[in-house]
């Protein structure tokens, strides 16, 4: 960024150093845990909504206030990597965390006593021991993973805090309380929820005043804190301060992980535009305000997602000067930011090109979401078109409708290569022979490829039913265990309905179900069809035996499957059509199920980092993959299989029905830095715009050579700031374990388009 003076740049570096140093201070997060538990115990005997509200309000009203002379933005959320997301399942962990953070011994004793006296509240959220045997067996063997929680993975209506202030939001709650009719059968429950919302809104309104009292009297920052977040913001600086206070409270209620900021360039731009028009701020000063926010948001594990670009509610382009300023500040600060950009056919080329400038620097940011795929996918599943155009990324690559939805992100996962393996063995897990799925034809009994597909389909339908069961059971269980009053306060239509978001109060309620290993399953099915049924190179019995022996003494067959059978990721018709078929099938199956809130299951094509552990539970597969090797990342080609350049990968990705994948897909493409040199930069922009036109749902890029990554393994200190795209997030390479480092190195580094 070229607008910073030398003195201001030096000040920012000092602030950055202080920020990084404070990452080691874990006691702030421990205080939050202590205060939450103290507030919870003080509200003993109250109903669940009130008890949760009192616990959070106690944190807001008593969290230690620290101010630093170099800062222009007040407050800190006190999060660290080990801070507990204070929900029932995590209760016992808070003492260990607090002890490690150095909380006084008498406070630790209090926490232990409180936990011992209230054991029910700290039980596991959805204990696996309570699941029916079919689901337990599927979970234990890595066929299915169930989460189902409402925790994290949200974007609150921060725009509402900026526009109304918490006093205005409190007025909205008061109006809803007054509107409750005594003859409403749910009146008492609604009033309890609304009282909880009001208690939290009242505590939030006072937060700025606590900081104002600690700041030098009459200072600009102290004055600002007396205005926000209690009242509406009137300037850009106030809007950013209100946003930060609101996000602090999010972290105090629900932790930092995957609780996003949202479309920052959209809800902050009106305030910056007004100040610019009035001549009360310059772009340089606005950059400084954003830089202060970036410092606050910085975390070693950084999935506090924010998004720029996209469309306005009427479908026109949403890029504005703040969109570009966000990119400039991100580049100038050099932090590993979780930043994404929305693109569509009408996105200005200058904006796309500026995004590519950042990608070329490495670190994997920004990453890209395609409105041409995701908006219709959301609209098809009942999201109003104007709301669908307002979607934003949550944490990694999950998406939601900010301030309007409970997305239950990655509610469950299904390991498709494991489903295929079980199908090839007649419903049994070959590792121990357990009948984990229904009895179907094993490979040796399949006379045709259609028989194979029928067995696979029956197994998938079975596991999908149990995955949906687990997600729904978790949603129901959570309603009796906790509430999220602050998230509810900032989610339409919880106040109007008098319902907590846990109870289905949001305008949109749905779960997302993630299909893992689509590329492996597609390549394996093509391998079976070609080698067993088309070319008859090997019998079904011989293929099954080769897989069970992990291709021992049959390397020729493995090499045939690996080298000769076409693979997804190379613009090859057979595997691409098979991958599309599997995705269409998955979407159709998940569309059959509904949730307790009468929502739907949105399909998600995402592995997170589970391609490593989920690969370990899958034996050798008919694509030439050996037992235990990693699965492909999300819908990226399997390691080393994309041999035809980036354009071919994009065309394979485009074969998938991304416009039906309403929870988002994900792909990481690896490019050697030489690909973006000189004229290659413009060609890369062309490629990205082509991907948008072809409706590829989501793309991320690593621009780093394998040689550089190997050098970083050998000398981590020298490459301490080398950042890479891991999954839906970026991280410093030297903080990853060796297995993940090796996995990233093994991904194809494309030198050709």
XYZ file of C-alpha atoms in Angstrom:
753
model
C 0.000 0.000 0.000
C 1.528 3.241 -1.086
C -0.309 5.730 1.109
C 1.531 5.101 4.383
C 4.171 7.546 5.555
C 7.444 6.172 6.925
C 6.540 7.194 10.488
C 3.103 5.581 10.276
C 4.571 2.405 8.815
C 6.983 2.271 11.759
C 4.097 2.718 14.195
C 2.170 -0.091 12.517
C 5.192 -2.372 12.809
C 5.369 -1.570 16.529
C 1.683 -2.349 16.906
C 2.158 -5.584 14.996
C 5.029 -6.612 17.274
C 2.904 -5.946 20.364
C 0.026 -7.885 18.825
C 2.182 -10.911 18.053
C 3.776 -10.806 21.502
C 0.356 -10.855 23.133
C -0.494 -14.135 21.424
C 1.534 -15.767 24.187
C -0.695 -14.223 26.875
C -3.273 -16.904 27.480
C -4.696 -15.598 30.729
C -7.259 -13.347 29.037
C -9.008 -16.340 27.506
C -8.836 -18.129 30.839
C -10.527 -15.176 32.531
C -13.345 -15.419 30.049
C -13.806 -19.106 30.880
C -13.724 -18.388 34.612
C -16.222 -15.554 34.373
C -18.624 -17.532 32.195
C -18.657 -20.363 34.700
C -19.009 -17.950 37.620
C -21.971 -16.255 35.949
C -23.506 -19.626 35.178
C -23.313 -20.730 38.803
C -24.670 -17.436 40.115
C -27.764 -17.994 37.963
C -28.370 -21.457 39.436
C -32.082 -22.195 39.435
C -32.922 -19.955 36.497
C -34.332 -21.382 33.284
C -31.885 -22.346 30.553
C -32.222 -19.185 28.410
C -31.749 -16.879 31.389
C -28.876 -18.903 32.778
C -26.955 -18.749 29.503
C -27.692 -15.033 29.204
C -26.526 -14.306 32.742
C -23.312 -16.250 32.163
C -22.469 -14.288 29.017
C -23.535 -10.962 30.523
C -21.220 -11.638 33.470
C -18.325 -12.015 31.042
C -19.214 -8.825 29.166
C -19.537 -6.831 32.385
C -16.450 -8.177 34.171
C -13.890 -9.202 31.567
C -10.605 -7.421 32.420
C -10.197 -4.200 30.469
C -6.747 -3.531 29.068
C -5.744 -0.514 27.001
C -2.457 0.084 25.229
C -1.041 3.513 24.401
C -0.211 2.719 20.782
C -3.696 1.468 19.905
C -6.403 3.334 18.039
C -8.996 0.581 18.459
C -10.145 -0.466 21.929
C -10.687 -3.983 23.204
C -9.432 -7.529 22.829
C -11.383 -10.730 22.717
C -8.777 -12.593 24.735
C -8.797 -15.610 22.505
C -5.942 -18.025 22.117
C -5.692 -21.333 20.317
C -6.444 -23.295 23.499
C -9.377 -21.194 24.694
C -12.395 -23.367 25.299
C -15.585 -22.919 23.319
C -17.515 -22.915 26.555
C -20.199 -25.449 25.911
C -21.217 -28.473 27.972
C -18.885 -30.918 26.252
C -15.908 -28.721 27.090
C -16.526 -28.025 30.771
C -13.727 -30.103 32.332
C -11.217 -28.668 29.876
C -11.533 -25.153 31.233
C -9.632 -25.915 34.430
C -6.666 -27.401 32.607
C -6.661 -24.464 30.212
C -6.899 -21.936 33.031
C -4.105 -23.613 34.972
C -1.826 -23.569 31.930
C -2.675 -19.887 31.473
C -1.633 -19.039 35.025
C -5.002 -18.185 36.566
C -4.710 -17.779 40.369
C -5.012 -20.988 42.355
C -8.081 -19.824 44.273
C -9.888 -19.237 40.981
C -8.955 -22.723 39.803
C -10.376 -24.143 43.023
C -13.624 -22.245 42.404
C -13.890 -23.678 38.909
C -13.282 -27.234 40.068
C -15.904 -26.873 42.796
C -18.467 -25.438 40.396
C -17.916 -28.149 37.831
C -18.194 -30.871 40.450
C -21.497 -29.460 41.713
C -23.117 -29.194 38.279
C -22.023 -32.293 36.364
C -24.995 -32.597 34.014
C -24.223 -29.348 32.264
C -20.746 -30.433 31.289
C -21.596 -33.750 29.736
C -20.756 -34.405 26.113
C -23.061 -32.646 23.639
C -24.188 -35.688 21.691
C -22.527 -38.738 23.256
C -21.688 -41.376 20.689
C -22.569 -44.021 23.262
C -26.214 -42.961 22.863
C -26.236 -43.464 19.110
C -27.843 -46.537 17.560
C -25.402 -49.280 16.655
C -25.448 -48.696 12.868
C -24.345 -45.087 13.330
C -21.737 -45.997 15.947
C -20.252 -48.623 13.651
C -20.150 -46.234 10.706
C -18.537 -43.517 12.812
C -15.970 -45.843 14.377
C -14.860 -47.084 10.953
C -14.598 -43.693 9.299
C -17.527 -44.105 6.926
C -19.496 -41.280 8.532
C -18.583 -38.409 10.824
C -21.364 -36.524 12.610
C -21.143 -33.135 14.277
C -24.552 -31.488 13.967
C -23.754 -28.591 16.252
C -24.847 -24.959 16.202
C -21.483 -23.882 17.615
C -19.136 -21.559 15.704
C -19.495 -21.276 11.928
C -21.681 -18.195 11.920
C -21.827 -14.604 10.785
C -23.845 -12.338 13.008
C -25.675 -9.207 11.837
C -22.809 -6.859 12.662
C -24.318 -4.319 10.276
C -27.235 -4.089 12.696
C -24.968 -3.238 15.630
C -23.288 -0.532 13.557
C -26.595 0.877 12.299
C -28.704 0.722 15.484
C -26.351 0.183 18.385
C -27.258 -2.223 21.167
C -29.640 0.335 22.643
C -31.612 0.245 19.405
C -31.531 -3.545 19.358
C -32.723 -3.557 22.969
C -35.661 -1.389 21.898
C -36.490 -4.001 19.250
C -36.530 -6.684 21.955
C -38.772 -4.539 24.153
C -41.225 -4.156 21.279
C -41.262 -7.923 20.777
C -41.913 -8.460 24.496
C -44.839 -6.055 24.350
C -46.258 -7.905 21.346
C -46.428 -11.316 23.064
C -50.066 -12.217 23.702
C -50.895 -13.981 26.965
C -53.134 -16.492 25.192
C -50.238 -17.635 22.994
C -49.495 -21.228 24.131
C -45.773 -20.473 23.780
C -45.964 -17.099 25.524
C -43.935 -18.086 28.585
C -41.180 -19.664 26.495
C -41.033 -16.653 24.177
C -40.879 -14.239 27.102
C -38.052 -16.228 28.697
C -36.057 -16.074 25.479
C -36.759 -12.391 24.977
C -35.757 -11.631 28.559
C -32.491 -13.450 27.893
C -31.948 -11.450 24.698
C -32.639 -8.203 26.555
C -30.213 -9.059 29.358
C -27.446 -9.632 26.840
C -28.295 -6.507 24.824
C -28.156 -4.450 28.007
C -24.723 -5.829 28.912
C -23.464 -5.235 25.373
C -24.640 -1.618 25.451
C -22.413 -0.943 28.446
C -19.217 -2.468 27.057
C -17.924 0.697 25.403
C -18.363 2.680 28.603
C -16.125 0.230 30.480
C -13.344 0.950 28.005
C -14.029 4.688 27.983
C -13.491 4.746 31.749
C -10.082 3.088 31.356
C -8.879 5.391 28.568
C -7.464 8.900 29.012
C -10.391 11.201 29.686
C -11.323 13.281 26.671
C -9.256 11.229 24.243
C -10.743 10.534 20.835
C -10.868 6.813 21.560
C -12.582 7.332 24.928
C -15.157 9.594 23.319
C -15.788 7.023 20.601
C -16.327 4.283 23.199
C -19.027 6.338 24.906
C -20.911 6.334 21.603
C -20.510 2.757 20.368
C -21.574 0.037 20.640
C -24.429 1.475 22.714
C -25.583 3.827 19.978
C -25.350 3.852 16.192
C -22.052 4.635 14.504
C -21.829 7.988 12.728
C -18.306 7.754 11.278
C -16.133 5.114 9.640
C -13.911 4.871 12.721
C -16.947 4.402 14.956
C -18.314 1.748 12.621
C -15.067 -0.231 12.809
C -14.949 0.137 16.605
C -18.559 -1.049 16.883
C -17.766 -3.988 14.607
C -14.802 -4.956 16.752
C -16.736 -4.742 20.026
C -19.504 -6.856 18.484
C -16.998 -9.469 17.326
C -15.343 -9.554 20.753
C -18.667 -10.549 22.274
C -19.105 -13.224 19.608
C -15.833 -14.781 20.709
C -16.788 -14.560 24.376
C -20.020 -16.426 23.691
C -18.917 -18.917 21.075
C -15.150 -18.912 20.511
C -13.154 -17.612 17.574
C -13.100 -20.646 15.315
C -15.003 -20.000 12.074
C -17.070 -17.120 13.386
C -16.719 -14.764 10.463
C -16.891 -11.021 9.906
C -18.903 -11.146 6.693
C -18.991 -8.746 3.740
C -16.915 -6.032 5.332
C -16.703 -3.857 2.224
C -20.495 -3.726 1.999
C -21.561 -2.797 5.517
C -18.647 -0.408 6.202
C -18.607 1.378 2.844
C -21.561 3.752 3.532
C -19.694 5.167 6.543
C -16.412 5.572 4.696
C -18.168 7.095 1.686
C -19.935 9.614 3.915
C -16.693 10.607 5.651
C -14.847 10.923 2.349
C -17.601 13.118 0.926
C -17.506 15.293 4.053
C -13.721 15.579 3.900
C -13.338 14.205 7.440
C -11.160 11.251 6.441
C -8.641 10.331 3.767
C -8.053 6.926 2.234
C -4.713 6.834 4.059
C -6.437 7.410 7.392
C -9.076 4.817 6.519
C -6.290 2.354 5.762
C -4.888 2.990 9.231
C -8.280 2.243 10.783
C -8.475 -1.052 8.901
C -4.881 -1.879 9.815
C -5.789 -1.537 13.481
C -8.677 -3.956 12.967
C -6.406 -6.399 11.130
C -4.078 -6.396 14.133
C -6.968 -7.167 16.450
C -8.222 -9.999 14.278
C -4.839 -11.629 13.822
C -4.634 -15.089 15.348
C -2.179 -17.986 14.884
C -5.149 -20.135 13.874
C -6.951 -17.655 11.727
C -10.382 -18.509 10.442
C -12.149 -15.253 11.194
C -13.316 -15.008 7.619
C -14.122 -11.782 5.809
C -15.282 -11.283 2.240
C -15.166 -8.621 -0.469
C -16.787 -8.221 -3.868
C -19.831 -10.040 -5.180
C -23.227 -8.629 -5.998
C -25.763 -6.220 -4.579
C -29.314 -7.428 -3.842
C -30.420 -6.348 -7.330
C -27.675 -8.419 -8.969
C -25.403 -5.527 -9.939
C -21.712 -5.552 -9.091
C -20.877 -4.745 -5.458
C -17.178 -3.812 -5.759
C -16.444 -0.373 -4.295
C -13.326 1.561 -3.221
C -13.358 -0.166 0.164
C -13.137 -3.551 -1.583
C -9.798 -2.467 -3.033
C -8.669 -0.888 0.239
C -9.256 -4.174 2.066
C -6.928 -5.880 -0.427
C -4.354 -3.092 -0.076
C -4.294 -3.265 3.717
C -4.067 -7.053 3.658
C -1.057 -6.834 1.358
C 0.592 -4.123 3.452
C 0.159 -5.891 6.790
C 1.456 -9.222 5.527
C -0.630 -11.230 7.974
C -2.099 -14.631 7.179
C -5.598 -13.274 6.769
C -8.666 -15.343 6.113
C -9.899 -13.268 3.211
C -12.073 -14.284 0.291
C -13.423 -12.584 -2.802
C -16.751 -13.155 -4.504
C -16.637 -13.105 -8.293
C -19.321 -13.167 -10.969
C -19.519 -12.560 -14.695
C -19.792 -8.816 -14.113
C -16.844 -8.479 -11.725
C -14.497 -5.706 -12.922
C -11.302 -7.113 -14.402
C -9.310 -4.574 -12.371
C -10.706 -6.111 -9.176
C -9.970 -9.665 -10.307
C -6.461 -8.608 -11.332
C -5.831 -6.970 -7.951
C -6.904 -10.176 -6.234
C -4.463 -12.123 -8.406
C -1.690 -9.720 -7.361
C -2.164 -10.919 -3.792
C -2.371 -14.569 -4.816
C 0.939 -14.235 -6.656
C 2.631 -13.203 -3.397
C 1.816 -16.599 -1.887
C -0.096 -17.449 1.251
C -3.227 -18.550 -0.575
C -5.288 -15.375 -0.194
C -7.735 -14.258 -1.262
C -9.678 -17.315 -2.294
C -12.619 -17.194 -4.600
C -16.333 -17.928 -4.465
C -18.420 -17.921 -7.618
C -21.777 -16.169 -7.515
C -22.714 -17.782 -10.829
C -22.861 -21.156 -9.045
C -23.662 -20.388 -5.420
C -26.452 -17.840 -5.783
C -28.652 -20.171 -7.888
C -27.770 -23.111 -5.630
C -29.013 -21.212 -2.581
C -32.075 -19.845 -4.365
C -33.037 -23.344 -5.538
C -33.135 -24.426 -1.900
C -35.509 -21.777 -0.674
C -33.267 -18.796 0.060
C -34.796 -15.574 -1.281
C -32.809 -14.343 -4.277
C -31.897 -11.043 -2.589
C -30.643 -12.937 0.461
C -28.792 -15.475 -1.678
C -26.912 -12.593 -3.288
C -25.809 -11.580 0.209
C -24.097 -14.878 1.098
C -20.677 -14.853 2.743
C -18.022 -17.340 3.758
C -17.983 -18.394 7.394
C -14.650 -19.933 8.300
C -12.924 -22.139 5.783
C -15.151 -22.375 2.732
C -18.556 -22.880 4.333
C -21.110 -20.218 3.425
C -24.129 -18.705 5.123
C -26.579 -15.825 4.846
C -25.106 -13.313 7.330
C -27.402 -12.518 10.216
C -30.235 -14.631 8.816
C -29.291 -18.310 8.956
C -28.303 -21.210 11.154
C -26.278 -23.252 8.649
C -25.116 -26.109 10.903
C -21.966 -26.094 8.791
C -20.326 -29.452 8.068
C -23.018 -31.123 10.131
C -21.949 -34.528 8.841
C -19.399 -36.050 6.491
C -19.549 -39.191 4.360
C -16.360 -40.855 3.145
C -17.269 -41.937 -0.401
C -14.180 -44.118 -1.047
C -14.967 -45.950 2.193
C -18.582 -46.370 1.080
C -17.285 -47.897 -2.154
C -14.908 -50.174 -0.260
C -17.764 -51.404 1.933
C -19.897 -51.947 -1.182
C -17.161 -53.982 -2.887
C -17.159 -56.270 0.162
C -20.918 -56.784 0.374
C -21.482 -54.300 3.193
C -18.518 -55.409 5.300
C -15.485 -53.441 6.412
C -12.551 -55.522 5.128
C -10.359 -54.398 8.003
C -12.262 -56.501 10.548
C -15.065 -58.175 8.594
C -17.805 -56.324 10.483
C -21.125 -55.958 8.689
C -21.199 -52.169 8.791
C -23.699 -51.638 5.953
C -26.592 -53.569 4.427
C -25.870 -56.860 2.684
C -25.395 -56.127 -1.012
C -23.610 -57.823 -3.884
C -19.857 -57.916 -3.338
C -17.605 -57.221 -6.308
C -17.083 -60.934 -6.885
C -20.851 -61.308 -7.358
C -21.310 -58.310 -9.659
C -21.804 -59.532 -13.217
C -21.986 -56.010 -14.635
C -20.800 -52.543 -13.754
C -24.423 -51.607 -13.152
C -24.407 -54.172 -10.340
C -21.413 -52.376 -8.800
C -23.196 -49.034 -8.984
C -26.345 -50.543 -7.480
C -24.385 -51.872 -4.491
C -22.582 -48.551 -4.035
C -25.861 -46.633 -4.224
C -27.565 -48.832 -1.646
C -24.648 -48.441 0.749
C -24.569 -44.667 0.246
C -28.303 -44.361 0.873
C -27.885 -46.362 4.087
C -25.050 -44.229 5.430
C -26.723 -40.990 4.325
C -29.829 -41.898 6.338
C -27.726 -42.454 9.438
C -25.694 -39.300 8.864
C -28.938 -37.313 8.678
C -30.189 -39.121 11.781
C -27.046 -38.122 13.684
C -27.280 -34.483 12.645
C -30.946 -34.300 13.578
C -30.389 -36.073 16.886
C -27.635 -33.604 17.728
C -29.855 -30.627 16.901
C -32.600 -31.944 19.172
C -30.156 -32.749 21.987
C -28.607 -29.298 21.889
C -31.959 -27.641 22.513
C -32.027 -29.121 25.995
C -28.404 -28.313 26.757
C -27.621 -24.685 25.944
C -28.701 -21.442 24.306
C -26.867 -18.805 22.262
C -28.624 -15.552 23.202
C -26.102 -13.212 21.566
C -26.108 -15.079 18.274
C -29.907 -15.068 18.462
C -29.953 -11.333 19.144
C -28.055 -10.761 15.889
C -29.908 -13.275 13.696
C -33.203 -12.511 11.925
C -36.000 -13.612 12.939
C -35.148 -14.806 16.454
C -36.412 -11.668 18.183
C -39.641 -11.539 16.178
C -40.356 -15.210 16.853
C -39.184 -15.186 20.464
C -37.032 -18.204 19.687
C -33.359 -18.838 20.338
C -31.385 -19.798 17.255
C -30.887 -23.229 18.851
C -34.665 -23.683 18.741
C -34.989 -22.795 15.063
C -35.472 -19.053 15.414
C -33.386 -18.083 12.378
C -35.002 -17.205 9.060
C -33.111 -20.035 7.367
C -32.342 -23.325 9.110
C -30.449 -26.072 7.338
C -27.589 -28.544 7.748
C -24.730 -29.184 5.362
C -23.536 -32.679 4.542
C -20.007 -33.026 3.191
C -19.107 -35.594 0.559
C -15.450 -36.545 0.958
C -13.281 -38.221 -1.647
C -15.366 -37.582 -4.766
C -12.278 -37.652 -7.050
C -11.039 -40.942 -5.557
C -14.444 -42.587 -5.801
C -14.895 -41.412 -9.403
C -11.425 -42.569 -10.487
C -11.962 -45.897 -8.710
C -15.294 -46.557 -10.381
C -13.841 -45.734 -13.794
C -10.927 -48.030 -12.972
C -13.326 -50.858 -12.150
C -15.465 -50.286 -15.208
C -12.495 -50.191 -17.581
C -10.318 -52.944 -16.133
C -12.966 -55.444 -14.979
C -16.006 -54.952 -17.204
C -14.897 -53.166 -20.399
C -11.369 -54.417 -21.090
C -11.751 -57.552 -18.921
C -8.115 -57.154 -17.995
C -8.804 -58.621 -14.562
C -11.648 -60.644 -13.051
C -13.770 -59.295 -10.204
C -12.246 -61.892 -7.853
C -8.707 -60.982 -8.893
C -9.353 -57.266 -8.479
C -10.798 -57.770 -5.009
C -7.839 -59.933 -4.032
C -5.368 -57.337 -5.352
C -7.056 -54.618 -3.311
C -7.067 -56.767 -0.182
C -3.321 -57.432 -0.633
C -2.633 -53.719 -1.253
C -1.376 -54.629 -4.753
C 1.412 -56.774 -3.304
C 2.817 -58.909 -6.142
C 0.546 -57.049 -8.569
C 2.329 -53.772 -9.232
C 1.560 -54.126 -12.936
C -2.163 -53.880 -12.216
C -1.630 -50.919 -9.923
C 0.440 -49.108 -12.544
C -2.221 -49.820 -15.158
C -4.906 -48.348 -12.926
C -2.703 -45.386 -12.049
C -1.193 -44.599 -15.451
C -3.503 -45.967 -18.131
C -6.995 -45.357 -16.807
C -7.990 -41.680 -17.291
C -8.162 -39.588 -14.146
C -10.331 -36.740 -12.969
C -8.491 -33.415 -13.208
C -7.244 -33.830 -16.778
C -10.310 -32.748 -18.760
C -11.002 -36.425 -19.488
C -14.611 -37.230 -20.257
C -15.089 -40.536 -18.408
C -13.806 -39.632 -14.930
C -15.270 -36.132 -15.110
C -18.723 -37.480 -15.971
C -18.412 -40.077 -13.224
C -17.502 -37.414 -10.665
C -20.482 -35.337 -11.783
C -22.727 -38.395 -11.521
C -21.581 -39.055 -7.950
C -22.188 -35.455 -6.923
C -25.638 -35.355 -8.539
C -26.494 -38.590 -6.758
C -25.286 -37.253 -3.411
C -27.327 -34.062 -3.791
C -30.438 -36.043 -4.726
C -30.067 -38.365 -1.736
C -29.487 -35.570 0.788
C -32.472 -33.695 -0.660
C -34.723 -36.469 0.667
C -34.076 -35.576 4.305
C -35.396 -32.747 6.450
C -34.300 -31.325 9.795
C -36.205 -30.788 13.072
C -36.600 -27.128 12.056
C -38.119 -28.215 8.733
C -34.915 -27.307 6.951
C -32.975 -29.205 4.311
C -29.581 -30.816 3.969
C -27.334 -28.793 1.664
C -24.507 -30.653 -0.050
C -20.944 -29.644 0.719
C -17.933 -30.861 -1.302
C -15.236 -30.438 1.318
C -12.758 -32.527 3.296
C -11.231 -29.863 5.582
C -8.012 -31.620 6.726
C -9.710 -35.006 6.980
C -8.231 -36.242 3.695
C -5.355 -37.580 5.808
C -7.159 -39.443 8.639
C -10.031 -40.533 6.407
C -7.543 -41.910 3.908
C -5.977 -44.029 6.621
C -9.181 -46.020 7.141
C -9.587 -46.822 3.439
C -7.700 -49.744 1.947
C -6.277 -49.878 -1.565
C -8.688 -48.550 -4.179
C -9.219 -49.368 -7.872
C -7.651 -46.080 -8.955
C -4.197 -47.372 -8.040
C -4.115 -45.672 -4.654
C -2.435 -47.745 -1.935
C -3.978 -48.543 1.417
C -3.918 -45.679 3.903
C -2.800 -43.017 1.444
C -4.541 -39.616 1.643
C -7.766 -38.921 -0.139
C -7.999 -36.026 -2.564
C -8.578 -32.627 -1.013
C -12.275 -31.858 -1.492
C -12.833 -31.827 -5.285
C -9.213 -31.185 -6.212
C -7.636 -34.007 -8.215
C -5.850 -36.692 -6.229
C -2.169 -36.133 -5.526
C -0.094 -36.296 -8.688
C -3.023 -37.146 -10.947
C -3.530 -33.747 -12.591
C -0.946 -33.956 -15.354
C -2.457 -31.750 -18.051
C -2.173 -28.221 -16.674
C -4.383 -25.832 -14.749
C -6.844 -25.291 -17.585
C -7.584 -29.011 -17.667
C -8.152 -29.015 -13.904
C -10.580 -26.111 -14.235
C -12.475 -27.915 -16.991
C -12.755 -31.033 -14.844
C -14.015 -28.930 -11.968
C -16.531 -27.313 -14.304
C -17.993 -30.738 -15.086
C -19.407 -30.884 -11.551
C -22.859 -29.435 -10.794
C -21.640 -26.635 -8.524
C -24.926 -24.800 -8.996
C -26.605 -27.559 -6.969
C -24.004 -27.557 -4.191
C -25.569 -24.977 -1.886
C -23.098 -25.353 0.980
C -20.144 -24.709 -1.376
C -17.491 -26.831 -2.981
C -13.751 -26.426 -2.523
C -10.661 -26.909 -4.642
C -7.018 -25.974 -4.129
C -4.949 -25.524 -7.269
C -1.178 -25.524 -6.975
C 0.824 -23.214 -9.238
C 4.560 -22.798 -9.551
C 5.443 -19.089 -9.100
C 6.842 -18.987 -12.639
C 3.319 -19.425 -13.974
C 2.386 -15.927 -12.789
C 5.476 -14.137 -14.035
C 5.314 -11.560 -16.834
C 2.450 -12.122 -19.238
C 1.464 -15.121 -17.152
C -0.252 -12.784 -14.695
C -2.838 -11.648 -17.247
C -3.294 -15.197 -18.459
C -3.989 -16.252 -14.874
C -6.684 -13.578 -14.633
C -8.172 -14.984 -17.849
C -8.168 -18.468 -16.331
C -9.918 -17.254 -13.201
C -12.588 -15.441 -15.189
C -13.060 -18.550 -17.317
C -13.629 -20.591 -14.151
C -16.279 -18.092 -13.095
C -17.995 -18.322 -16.476
C -17.929 -22.137 -16.270
C -19.585 -21.974 -12.821
C -16.758 -23.533 -10.808
C -18.030 -22.974 -7.281
C -14.904 -22.181 -5.297
C -11.155 -21.952 -5.918
C -8.049 -21.506 -3.802
C -4.474 -21.219 -4.999
C -1.073 -22.052 -3.592
C 1.656 -20.231 -5.489
C 4.845 -21.835 -4.233
C 7.352 -24.301 -5.617
C 7.941 -27.765 -4.214
C 11.642 -26.875 -3.876
C 10.786 -23.946 -1.613
C 8.581 -26.151 0.545
C 11.305 -28.768 0.887
C 13.765 -26.043 1.854
C 11.285 -24.844 4.489
C 11.107 -28.351 5.914
C 14.879 -28.453 6.194
C 15.267 -24.935 7.641
C 11.972 -23.877 9.257
C 13.426 -20.811 10.987
C 14.612 -19.320 7.714
C 11.140 -19.757 6.221
C 9.183 -18.842 9.346
C 6.818 -16.538 7.441
C 6.129 -18.896 4.529
C 2.362 -19.375 4.362
C 0.428 -21.971 2.392
C -3.157 -22.910 1.730
C -3.841 -26.005 3.825
C -7.545 -26.610 3.490
C -10.055 -23.803 3.800
C -7.463 -21.767 5.646
C -3.895 -20.543 5.316
C -1.213 -21.301 7.869
C 2.498 -20.847 8.328
C 4.144 -23.887 6.790
C 6.433 -24.485 9.756
C 3.431 -24.810 12.107
C 2.072 -27.813 10.204
C 3.004 -31.347 11.175
C 5.291 -33.327 8.896
C 2.483 -35.437 7.465
C 0.525 -32.388 6.330
C 3.683 -30.756 4.967
C 4.434 -33.853 2.899
C 0.860 -33.923 1.635
C 1.073 -30.320 0.420
C 4.453 -30.911 -1.226
C 3.030 -33.923 -3.075
C 0.276 -31.879 -4.708
C 1.027 -31.130 -8.364
C 2.715 -27.730 -8.794
C 1.549 -26.642 -12.228
C 4.011 -24.866 -14.499
C 1.613 -24.751 -17.451
C -1.872 -23.435 -17.915
